[in-house]
Amino acid sequence: MSTFAASHLSPSYPDRAAWGTAPKLRAWQQEAFDLYFRREPRDFLTVATPGAGKTTYALRIASELLANGVIKAITIVTPTEHLKRQWADAAGKVGIAIDPEFKNSQGTTSRDYTGVAVTYAQVAMHPALHRARTEARRTLIIFDEIHHAGDAKSWGDGVREAFEPATRRLQLTGTPFRSDDNPIPFVAYEEDGEGVKRSVSDYSYGYGPALADGVVRPVIFLAYSGEMKWRTRAGDEIAATLGTPLTKDQLSQAWRAALDPKGDWIRQVMQAADRRLTEVRRGVPDAGGLVIATDHETARAYARHLRNITGEGATVVLSDDPGASKKIKQFAASEDRWLVAVRMVSEGVDIPRLCVGVYATSTSTPLFFAQAVGRFVRARKRGETASVFLPSVPTLMGLANEMEAERDHVLNKRPPEDGLDDTLLDQANRQKDNPDVLGDELPFETMETSATFDRVLFDGGEFGTGAEIGSAEEEDFLGLPGLLEPDQVATLLRKRQSDQQAARRKQQSAEPRQELAPHEQIAELRRELNGLVGAWNHRTGQPHGVIHNELRRACGGPPIAQATVEQIQERIAMIRRWATQRR
């Protein structure tokens, strides 16, 4: 099988290739490419971690199919308008003319184009039109982030009607899992032994293998806790510490208070993130940062904070801004420090120089989290690292600890036994200090917020002993070099933690022994467990995340960020037993 078509295309096209890969396809791309042409399938689902190079791979397949006369036209379906133009730019550089401005009202496009780029919403609005276009010529459909076809029943139905007659369909996704039961069109599902249907990919390339291959960057998560104080609608003043056990309502309000631009927490965290960006830019001079905001008002307020912190303006990208795509493109080509965005940069948007992120949104679904973190992992050369700043919220800590977990889209989820619904139970058990209000948000006024450094999460392990903002202990982690291999990151984090623990033991030995508070006890146990996991990693070569997951399977319970004292102690005992029983 010839791979000459578009063979000049960089493996990380349209950007520089990762170290050691140019001018050929990356190993995973070549393997998936060869598998595709061995099978000659009508449908082919490729699951590849964000930043791995799905665009390059898809365009190489499209070039080959065009050269062989298998197809005469291409339709690229994307989640957003911006991605239509991004795909058209990429295709144009390999000689494939794609019209990103095609409108349903046109009916047809210029004969100068080999195909069009459209959105899932656009297809759903007029599926018959797109079906007629598909039937008129032998067409390859490239579905970018195919899981979006299940966003709404009308989208799925429209996609199925429009592209059922296609000659070939190539489905791409970095995050195939969804939290609902909407089936994804043209994706195969197989039933497991428990009657649950799971999506089946034809080729899969996860974050773990991509990290080992140097295709993506290692991600260091820096978690920040702190003191929050707010006033409820009823006039009650409530204080809570983010990162300690809280009721569901308390956690929601403390989290919201932390992200409130009127408080000090978000300003202090952005200041720490900017210090981290300065360090990264020593090795990556054009490194940029991204703040992912919840809404337009807070995005603009965050930009004002960044101007005060850096002395430079930040680019603000809002979903209703007609010039959003142009702003993203200009920022990608510049050396400006910060971009603030509301969802616009959550998926598929390609800004390879993004190295530092602030997750300043209350959205906590696994899908959105994976998409957001995916903006920082694209590697241009070996050694680049990514740093993402997070609030110390159990859900986010669990997602960060499970970065390497591979998920499938699951249908026919088993209903709760005995008619019990977890959501209804949560609502029934929720402490209701305030009257019910419309929507999810509980109205309150932020009074005071302040941040403290909590810990670093990397490869399923946790490092750091907690520290004040601006302390030497925090600087130990903010000052990590911006160019490090994954094993160097782990080694340096262990050394930083070991040095801090030694200093803390020395200080404690000179002070009277005090009983630990519950949150301090949990923190100490977490550090002990993570130290043992690190030792087991050295002994077995298993990633930290895999070891943590195996301990969870053996002992039960939630991720470490949500585990109780007893559950963590049980895992410590289990891994100690492994050390004495396993070779």
Coordinates of C-alpha atoms in Angstrom, one line a residue:
M1 CA 0.0 0.0 0.0
S2 CA 1.5 3.3 -1.0
T3 CA 1.9 6.0 1.6
F4 CA 3.2 8.6 -0.9
A5 CA 0.0 10.7 -0.9
A6 CA 0.5 13.6 1.4
S7 CA 3.7 12.0 2.6
H8 CA 5.3 15.4 3.1
L9 CA 2.7 16.0 5.9
S10 CA 4.3 16.5 9.3
P11 CA 3.2 14.0 11.9
S12 CA 1.7 16.8 14.1
Y13 CA 0.6 18.8 11.1
P14 CA -0.1 21.7 10.8
D15 CA 2.5 22.2 13.5
R16 CA 6.0 21.0 14.0
A17 CA 6.5 17.2 14.4
A18 CA 7.3 15.8 17.8
W19 CA 10.9 14.9 18.3
G20 CA 12.1 11.8 16.4
T21 CA 8.9 11.4 14.2
A22 CA 9.4 13.6 11.1
P23 CA 9.0 13.0 8.2
K24 CA 7.1 9.8 8.6
L25 CA 3.8 9.1 10.2
R26 CA 4.0 8.4 13.9
A27 CA 4.0 4.8 14.8
W28 CA 0.4 4.7 16.0
Q29 CA -0.7 6.6 12.9
Q30 CA 1.1 4.2 10.6
E31 CA -0.3 1.2 12.4
A32 CA -3.9 2.5 12.3
F33 CA -3.4 3.5 8.6
D34 CA -2.1 0.0 7.7
L35 CA -5.0 -1.6 9.6
Y36 CA -7.5 0.5 7.8
F37 CA -6.3 -0.5 4.4
R38 CA -5.9 -4.1 5.3
R39 CA -9.6 -4.2 6.2
E40 CA -10.9 -1.7 3.6
P41 CA -13.9 -1.1 5.9
R42 CA -16.9 1.1 5.2
D43 CA -16.9 2.2 8.9
F44 CA -13.8 2.6 11.0
L45 CA -13.7 4.1 14.6
T46 CA -10.3 5.5 15.7
V47 CA -10.0 6.5 19.3
A48 CA -6.8 8.5 19.9
T49 CA -6.0 10.7 22.9
P50 CA -6.3 14.5 22.4
G51 CA -3.1 15.8 20.8
A52 CA -2.0 12.5 19.2
G53 CA -2.5 13.7 15.7
K54 CA -5.9 12.5 14.5
T55 CA -6.1 15.2 11.8
T56 CA -2.9 14.1 10.2
Y57 CA -4.0 10.5 10.2
A58 CA -7.4 11.2 8.7
L59 CA -6.0 13.4 6.0
R60 CA -3.5 10.8 5.0
I61 CA -6.3 8.2 4.6
A62 CA -8.4 10.7 2.7
S63 CA -5.4 11.4 0.3
E64 CA -4.9 7.7 -0.3
L65 CA -8.6 7.0 -1.0
L66 CA -8.7 10.0 -3.4
A67 CA -5.6 8.9 -5.2
N68 CA -6.9 5.3 -5.6
G69 CA -10.3 6.5 -6.9
V70 CA -12.2 4.9 -4.1
I71 CA -13.9 8.3 -3.3
K72 CA -14.5 11.5 -5.3
A73 CA -15.6 13.8 -2.4
I74 CA -15.1 14.4 1.3
T75 CA -17.4 15.8 3.9
I76 CA -15.9 16.7 7.3
V77 CA -18.3 17.0 10.2
T78 CA -17.1 18.9 13.3
P79 CA -18.6 20.1 16.6
T80 CA -17.9 23.8 16.1
E81 CA -17.6 26.5 13.4
H82 CA -14.0 27.1 14.3
L83 CA -13.0 23.5 13.7
K84 CA -14.5 23.7 10.2
R85 CA -11.9 26.3 9.3
Q86 CA -9.2 24.5 11.1
W87 CA -9.8 21.3 9.1
A88 CA -10.0 23.3 5.9
D89 CA -6.7 24.9 6.6
A90 CA -5.0 21.6 7.3
A91 CA -6.5 19.9 4.3
G92 CA -5.5 22.8 2.0
K93 CA -1.8 22.3 2.9
V94 CA -1.9 18.8 1.5
G95 CA -3.8 19.7 -1.6
I96 CA -7.3 18.9 -0.6
A97 CA -9.6 21.8 -1.1
I98 CA -12.4 21.9 1.5
D99 CA -15.1 24.6 1.7
P100 CA -15.6 25.6 5.4
E101 CA -18.1 28.3 4.6
F102 CA -20.7 26.0 3.0
K103 CA -24.2 26.9 4.0
N104 CA -27.3 24.6 3.7
S105 CA -29.0 27.4 1.7
Q106 CA -26.4 27.0 -1.0
G107 CA -27.3 23.4 -1.9
T108 CA -24.0 22.9 -3.7
T109 CA -20.5 24.2 -3.5
S110 CA -17.9 25.3 -6.1
R111 CA -16.4 22.6 -8.3
D112 CA -13.0 23.9 -7.1
Y113 CA -13.6 22.1 -3.8
T114 CA -13.1 18.4 -3.2
G115 CA -15.6 18.6 -0.3
V116 CA -17.1 20.7 2.5
A117 CA -16.7 21.0 6.3
V118 CA -20.0 21.3 8.2
T119 CA -21.2 21.0 11.8
Y120 CA -23.3 18.4 13.4
A121 CA -26.0 21.0 14.1
Q122 CA -25.9 22.0 10.4
V123 CA -26.5 18.5 9.3
A124 CA -29.4 18.0 11.7
M125 CA -31.1 21.1 10.3
H126 CA -31.3 19.7 6.7
P127 CA -30.3 16.0 6.6
A128 CA -32.0 15.4 3.3
L129 CA -29.7 18.0 1.6
H130 CA -26.6 16.3 2.9
R131 CA -27.9 12.9 1.9
A132 CA -28.4 14.1 -1.6
R133 CA -24.9 15.4 -1.7
T134 CA -23.6 12.1 -0.3
E135 CA -25.4 10.1 -2.9
A136 CA -24.3 12.3 -5.8
R137 CA -20.6 11.3 -5.5
R138 CA -18.6 8.6 -3.9
T139 CA -18.0 10.3 -0.5
L140 CA -15.8 9.8 2.5
I141 CA -17.3 11.2 5.7
I142 CA -14.8 12.2 8.4
F143 CA -16.6 12.6 11.7
D144 CA -14.4 14.7 14.0
E145 CA -15.2 13.9 17.7
I146 CA -18.0 11.5 16.6
H147 CA -19.4 11.3 20.2
H148 CA -21.1 14.7 19.5
A149 CA -23.5 13.0 17.1
G150 CA -25.2 11.8 20.3
D151 CA -25.5 15.2 21.9
A152 CA -29.2 15.3 20.8
K153 CA -31.5 12.7 19.3
S154 CA -32.1 15.1 16.4
W155 CA -28.4 15.3 15.8
G156 CA -28.0 11.5 15.8
D157 CA -31.0 11.0 13.6
G158 CA -29.9 13.6 11.2
V159 CA -26.3 12.2 10.9
R160 CA -27.7 8.7 10.3
E161 CA -30.1 9.9 7.6
A162 CA -27.6 12.2 5.8
F163 CA -24.6 9.8 5.7
E164 CA -26.1 6.3 5.6
P165 CA -25.3 6.1 1.8
A166 CA -21.7 7.2 2.2
T167 CA -19.0 5.1 0.5
R168 CA -16.7 5.3 3.5
R169 CA -17.1 6.7 7.0
L170 CA -14.1 7.5 9.3
Q171 CA -15.0 8.2 12.9
L172 CA -12.5 10.0 15.1
T173 CA -12.7 10.8 18.8
G174 CA -10.4 11.5 21.7
T175 CA -13.1 11.0 24.3
P176 CA -15.7 8.4 23.2
F177 CA -17.5 8.1 26.5
R178 CA -20.7 9.9 27.2
S179 CA -22.8 10.2 30.4
D180 CA -26.1 9.4 28.6
D181 CA -27.7 6.6 26.7
N182 CA -27.9 8.3 23.3
P183 CA -26.3 5.9 20.8
I184 CA -23.6 7.3 18.5
P185 CA -24.4 6.7 14.8
F186 CA -22.3 4.2 12.9
V187 CA -20.5 3.1 16.1
A188 CA -20.6 -0.6 16.9
Y189 CA -21.6 -1.7 20.4
E190 CA -21.0 -5.1 22.0
E191 CA -22.8 -6.6 25.0
D192 CA -20.7 -7.6 27.9
G193 CA -21.4 -10.4 30.4
E194 CA -23.7 -8.1 32.4
G195 CA -26.0 -7.1 29.6
V196 CA -24.3 -3.7 29.2
K197 CA -23.5 -2.5 25.7
R198 CA -20.1 -0.8 25.2
S199 CA -18.7 1.0 22.2
V200 CA -16.1 -0.9 20.2
S201 CA -13.3 0.9 18.5
D202 CA -11.3 -0.4 15.5
Y203 CA -8.1 1.2 16.7
S204 CA -7.4 2.8 20.1
Y205 CA -4.4 4.9 21.2
G206 CA -4.7 6.1 24.8
Y207 CA -2.9 8.8 26.8
G208 CA -0.6 6.3 28.6
P209 CA 0.9 4.9 25.4
A210 CA 1.0 8.3 23.8
L211 CA 2.9 9.7 26.8
A212 CA 5.4 6.7 26.7
D213 CA 5.9 7.4 23.0
G214 CA 6.6 11.1 23.6
V215 CA 3.6 12.1 21.4
V216 CA 1.9 14.0 24.2
R217 CA 3.2 16.0 27.2
P218 CA 3.1 14.8 30.8
V219 CA 0.5 16.8 32.8
I220 CA 1.3 18.1 36.2
F221 CA -1.9 19.1 38.2
L222 CA -1.4 21.7 40.9
A223 CA -4.3 21.7 43.3
Y224 CA -5.1 24.6 45.6
S225 CA -7.3 24.6 48.7
G226 CA -8.1 27.6 50.9
E227 CA -10.6 29.4 53.2
M228 CA -13.9 30.5 51.8
K229 CA -16.5 32.7 53.5
W230 CA -19.9 33.6 52.0
R231 CA -23.3 34.9 53.0
T232 CA -26.5 33.0 52.0
R233 CA -29.7 34.5 50.8
A234 CA -31.1 34.1 54.3
G235 CA -28.3 36.3 55.6
D236 CA -26.3 33.4 57.3
E237 CA -22.5 33.7 57.1
I238 CA -20.8 30.4 56.3
A239 CA -17.1 29.6 56.3
A240 CA -15.5 26.4 54.9
T241 CA -12.1 25.1 53.8
L242 CA -11.9 23.9 50.3
G243 CA -10.2 20.5 50.2
T244 CA -11.8 19.2 53.4
P245 CA -14.9 17.0 53.7
L246 CA -18.0 19.1 53.0
T247 CA -21.6 18.5 52.3
K248 CA -22.7 18.6 48.7
D249 CA -24.2 22.1 49.1
Q250 CA -21.2 23.4 51.1
L251 CA -18.8 22.1 48.4
S252 CA -20.8 23.6 45.6
Q253 CA -20.9 27.0 47.3
A254 CA -17.2 26.9 48.4
W255 CA -16.2 26.0 44.9
R256 CA -18.3 28.8 43.5
A257 CA -16.8 31.3 46.0
A258 CA -13.3 30.2 45.0
L259 CA -14.0 31.0 41.4
D260 CA -15.7 34.3 42.2
P261 CA -13.5 37.0 40.6
K262 CA -14.3 39.3 43.6
G263 CA -12.4 37.0 45.9
D264 CA -8.7 36.6 46.4
W265 CA -8.6 32.8 45.7
I266 CA -8.8 32.9 41.9
R267 CA -6.4 35.9 41.8
Q268 CA -3.8 34.1 43.9
V269 CA -4.1 31.0 41.9
M270 CA -3.7 32.9 38.6
Q271 CA -0.7 34.6 40.1
A272 CA 0.8 31.2 40.9
A273 CA 0.0 30.0 37.4
D274 CA 1.7 33.0 35.9
R275 CA 4.8 32.3 38.0
R276 CA 4.7 28.8 36.6
L277 CA 4.3 30.1 33.1
T278 CA 7.4 32.3 33.6
E279 CA 9.4 29.2 34.6
V280 CA 8.1 27.2 31.7
R281 CA 9.0 29.9 29.2
R282 CA 12.7 29.6 30.2
G283 CA 12.7 26.4 28.2
V284 CA 9.7 27.0 26.0
P285 CA 9.9 30.7 25.1
D286 CA 6.5 30.9 23.3
A287 CA 4.6 28.9 26.0
G288 CA 1.1 30.3 26.6
G289 CA -1.5 29.9 29.3
L290 CA -5.3 29.4 29.1
V291 CA -7.9 30.2 31.8
I292 CA -11.1 28.2 31.2
A293 CA -13.9 30.3 32.6
T294 CA -17.6 29.4 33.3
D295 CA -19.3 32.5 31.8
H296 CA -18.7 35.7 29.9
E297 CA -18.7 38.1 32.9
T298 CA -16.2 36.1 34.9
A299 CA -14.0 35.7 31.8
R300 CA -13.7 39.4 31.4
A301 CA -13.0 39.8 35.1
Y302 CA -10.3 37.2 35.0
A303 CA -8.7 39.1 32.1
R304 CA -8.6 42.2 34.2
H305 CA -6.8 40.2 37.0
L306 CA -4.3 38.9 34.5
R307 CA -3.5 42.5 33.3
N308 CA -2.9 43.5 36.9
I309 CA -0.7 40.5 37.5
T310 CA 1.4 40.6 34.2
G311 CA 1.1 44.1 33.0
E312 CA -0.1 42.7 29.7
G313 CA -3.6 42.3 28.2
A314 CA -5.1 38.8 27.9
T315 CA -7.0 37.6 24.8
V316 CA -10.6 36.9 25.7
V317 CA -12.6 34.5 23.5
L318 CA -16.4 34.3 24.1
S319 CA -18.8 31.9 22.5
D320 CA -21.0 34.6 21.0
D321 CA -18.1 36.6 19.6
P322 CA -18.2 36.5 15.8
G323 CA -14.4 37.1 15.7
A324 CA -13.6 34.2 18.1
S325 CA -12.0 32.0 15.5
K326 CA -9.8 34.9 14.3
K327 CA -8.7 35.6 17.9
I328 CA -7.8 32.0 18.6
K329 CA -5.8 31.8 15.4
Q330 CA -3.9 35.1 16.2
F331 CA -3.2 33.9 19.7
A332 CA -1.9 30.6 18.5
A333 CA 0.6 32.4 16.2
S334 CA 1.7 34.9 18.7
E335 CA 3.9 34.8 21.8
D336 CA 1.3 36.4 24.1
R337 CA 1.1 35.0 27.6
W338 CA -2.6 34.4 28.4
L339 CA -5.9 33.5 26.7
V340 CA -9.2 33.4 28.6
A341 CA -12.0 31.4 27.1
V342 CA -15.5 30.2 27.8
R343 CA -15.8 26.7 26.3
M344 CA -14.5 27.9 22.9
V345 CA -11.2 26.2 23.5
S346 CA -12.6 23.1 25.3
E347 CA -12.3 20.6 22.4
G348 CA -10.4 20.2 19.1
V349 CA -9.0 23.7 19.0
D350 CA -5.3 23.4 18.2
I351 CA -3.0 25.8 20.1
P352 CA 0.2 23.6 20.6
R353 CA 2.0 26.3 22.6
L354 CA -0.5 26.1 25.5
C355 CA 1.5 24.8 28.4
V356 CA -0.2 26.2 31.5
G357 CA -3.9 26.1 32.3
V358 CA -6.2 27.3 35.1
Y359 CA -9.4 25.2 35.4
A360 CA -11.6 28.0 36.6
T361 CA -15.0 26.4 35.8
S362 CA -17.5 24.4 37.8
T363 CA -18.1 22.0 35.0
S364 CA -16.9 18.6 36.2
T365 CA -18.1 15.9 33.8
P366 CA -15.4 13.4 32.8
L367 CA -16.0 14.3 29.1
F368 CA -15.5 18.1 29.6
F369 CA -12.5 17.6 31.9
A370 CA -10.8 15.3 29.4
Q371 CA -11.5 17.7 26.5
A372 CA -10.2 20.7 28.5
V373 CA -7.0 19.0 29.6
G374 CA -6.5 17.8 26.0
R375 CA -5.8 21.5 25.1
F376 CA -2.4 21.3 26.9
V377 CA -1.1 17.9 26.0
R378 CA 0.0 18.3 22.4
A379 CA 3.8 17.9 22.2
R380 CA 5.9 19.7 19.7
K381 CA 9.3 18.4 21.0
R382 CA 10.3 16.0 23.7
G383 CA 10.5 17.3 27.2
E384 CA 7.7 19.8 27.2
T385 CA 5.5 19.6 30.2
A386 CA 2.0 20.8 30.8
S387 CA 0.7 22.3 34.1
V388 CA -2.9 22.6 35.0
F389 CA -4.1 24.5 38.2
L390 CA -7.2 23.1 39.9
P391 CA -9.4 23.8 42.9
S392 CA -9.1 21.0 45.5
V393 CA -12.5 19.5 44.7
P394 CA -12.8 15.7 45.1
T395 CA -14.4 15.2 41.6
L396 CA -11.6 17.0 39.9
M397 CA -8.9 15.3 42.0
G398 CA -10.4 11.9 41.0
L399 CA -10.4 12.8 37.3
A400 CA -6.9 14.1 37.5
N401 CA -5.7 10.9 39.2
E402 CA -7.4 8.8 36.5
M403 CA -5.9 10.6 33.4
E404 CA -4.8 7.3 32.0
A405 CA -8.1 5.5 32.4
E406 CA -9.7 4.5 29.1
R407 CA -13.5 4.7 28.9
D408 CA -16.0 3.4 26.4
H409 CA -19.5 4.7 25.7
V410 CA -21.9 2.6 27.7
L411 CA -25.5 1.9 26.7
N412 CA -28.3 0.1 28.6
K413 CA -26.8 1.0 32.0
R414 CA -28.3 -1.3 34.7
P415 CA -31.0 0.5 36.7
P416 CA -30.3 0.8 40.4
E417 CA -31.5 -2.2 42.4
D418 CA -34.7 -2.0 44.5
G419 CA -35.8 1.1 42.6
L420 CA -33.2 3.3 44.3
D421 CA -31.9 6.1 42.2
D422 CA -28.5 7.6 43.3
T423 CA -29.5 11.1 42.1
L424 CA -32.8 11.1 44.0
L425 CA -30.9 9.8 47.1
D426 CA -28.4 12.6 46.8
Q427 CA -31.3 15.1 46.7
A428 CA -33.1 13.5 49.6
N429 CA -29.9 13.4 51.7
R430 CA -28.8 16.9 50.8
Q431 CA -28.7 19.3 53.7
K432 CA -31.2 22.1 52.9
D433 CA -30.2 25.1 55.0
N434 CA -31.7 27.4 52.3
P435 CA -35.0 27.4 50.4
D436 CA -35.1 25.6 47.1
V437 CA -34.4 27.9 44.1
L438 CA -34.6 27.6 40.4
G439 CA -31.5 26.2 38.7
D440 CA -28.5 24.5 40.2
E441 CA -26.9 27.5 41.8
L442 CA -27.7 28.5 45.4
P443 CA -27.7 32.3 45.6
F444 CA -25.1 33.7 48.0
E445 CA -22.6 36.6 48.2
T446 CA -18.9 35.9 48.4
M447 CA -17.3 37.6 51.4
E448 CA -13.7 36.4 51.6
T449 CA -11.6 33.8 49.9
S450 CA -8.0 32.9 50.1
A451 CA -5.9 30.2 48.5
T452 CA -3.3 27.8 49.9
F453 CA -1.2 25.3 48.0
D454 CA -2.5 21.8 48.5
R455 CA -0.6 19.2 46.5
V456 CA 0.6 18.1 43.1
L457 CA -1.0 15.2 41.2
F458 CA 1.0 13.4 38.5
D459 CA 0.7 9.9 37.0
G460 CA -1.9 8.8 39.6
G461 CA 0.4 9.9 42.5
E462 CA 0.1 12.9 44.9
F463 CA 3.1 15.0 46.0
G464 CA 3.6 17.9 48.4
T465 CA 2.7 18.6 52.0
G466 CA 0.6 21.7 51.6
A467 CA 1.9 25.2 52.0
E468 CA 1.1 28.9 52.1
I469 CA 0.9 31.0 48.9
G470 CA 4.4 32.4 48.2
S471 CA 6.2 29.9 50.5
A472 CA 9.4 28.1 49.6
E473 CA 7.4 24.8 49.6
E474 CA 5.0 26.1 46.9
E475 CA 8.0 27.5 44.9
D476 CA 9.5 24.0 44.9
F477 CA 6.7 22.9 42.6
L478 CA 6.1 26.1 40.7
G479 CA 9.8 26.2 39.8
L480 CA 9.9 22.8 38.2
P481 CA 11.8 23.0 34.9
G482 CA 9.5 23.3 31.8
L483 CA 11.5 20.7 29.9
L484 CA 11.4 17.3 31.5
E485 CA 10.8 13.7 30.5
P486 CA 7.9 11.9 32.3
D487 CA 10.3 9.8 34.4
Q488 CA 12.3 13.0 35.3
V489 CA 9.0 14.7 36.4
A490 CA 8.2 11.8 38.7
T491 CA 11.8 11.6 40.1
L492 CA 11.9 15.4 40.7
L493 CA 8.4 15.4 42.4
R494 CA 9.5 12.6 44.7
K495 CA 12.6 14.4 45.6
R496 CA 10.7 17.7 46.3
Q497 CA 8.3 15.8 48.5
S498 CA 11.0 13.9 50.3
D499 CA 12.9 17.1 51.1
Q500 CA 9.7 18.8 52.4
Q501 CA 8.8 15.8 54.5
A502 CA 12.3 15.7 56.0
A503 CA 12.1 19.4 56.8
R504 CA 8.7 18.9 58.3
R505 CA 9.8 16.0 60.5
K506 CA 12.8 18.0 61.7
Q507 CA 10.5 20.9 62.6
Q508 CA 8.0 18.6 64.3
S509 CA 10.7 16.9 66.4
A510 CA 11.5 20.2 67.9
E511 CA 7.8 20.9 68.8
P512 CA 5.5 19.3 71.3
R513 CA 3.5 16.4 69.8
Q514 CA 0.0 17.5 68.8
E515 CA -3.0 15.4 67.8
L516 CA -3.7 15.7 64.0
A517 CA -6.9 17.2 62.8
P518 CA -9.0 14.9 60.6
H519 CA -8.0 16.6 57.4
E520 CA -4.3 16.5 58.4
Q521 CA -4.6 12.8 59.2
I522 CA -6.1 12.1 55.8
A523 CA -3.4 14.2 54.1
E524 CA -0.7 12.2 56.0
L525 CA -2.2 8.9 55.0
R526 CA -2.5 10.0 51.4
R527 CA 1.2 10.8 51.4
E528 CA 2.1 7.5 52.9
L529 CA 0.0 5.6 50.4
N530 CA 1.4 7.6 47.5
G531 CA 4.9 6.9 48.7
L532 CA 4.2 3.2 48.7
V533 CA 2.6 3.4 45.3
G534 CA 5.7 5.1 44.0
A535 CA 7.9 2.3 45.4
W536 CA 5.6 -0.3 43.8
N537 CA 5.9 1.6 40.5
H538 CA 9.7 1.3 40.7
R539 CA 9.4 -2.4 41.5
T540 CA 6.9 -3.4 38.8
G541 CA 6.9 -0.7 36.2
Q542 CA 3.2 -0.3 36.5
P543 CA 1.9 3.4 36.2
H544 CA 0.8 5.0 39.4
G545 CA -2.8 5.3 38.1
V546 CA -3.0 1.6 37.4
I547 CA -1.7 0.7 40.8
H548 CA -4.3 3.0 42.5
N549 CA -7.0 1.4 40.4
E550 CA -5.9 -2.1 41.3
L551 CA -6.0 -1.1 45.0
R552 CA -9.5 0.2 44.5
R553 CA -10.6 -3.1 42.9
A554 CA -9.0 -5.1 45.7
C555 CA -10.3 -2.9 48.6
G556 CA -13.3 -1.2 47.2
G557 CA -14.2 2.5 47.7
P558 CA -13.8 5.7 45.7
P559 CA -10.7 7.4 44.3
I560 CA -8.1 8.4 46.8
A561 CA -9.3 12.0 46.8
Q562 CA -12.6 10.9 48.2
A563 CA -11.5 8.0 50.3
T564 CA -12.0 7.9 54.1
V565 CA -9.2 7.3 56.7
E566 CA -10.3 3.7 57.0
Q567 CA -10.3 3.1 53.2
I568 CA -6.8 4.6 52.8
Q569 CA -5.5 2.6 55.7
E570 CA -6.9 -0.6 54.1
R571 CA -5.1 0.2 50.9
I572 CA -1.9 0.9 52.7
A573 CA -2.2 -2.5 54.4
M574 CA -3.0 -4.1 51.0
I575 CA 0.0 -2.7 49.2
R576 CA 2.3 -3.7 52.1
R577 CA 0.9 -7.3 51.7
W578 CA 1.7 -7.2 48.0
A579 CA 5.3 -6.2 48.8
T580 CA 5.8 -9.3 51.0
Q581 CA 3.8 -11.8 48.8
R582 CA 4.4 -10.8 45.2
R583 CA 7.5 -11.2 43.2

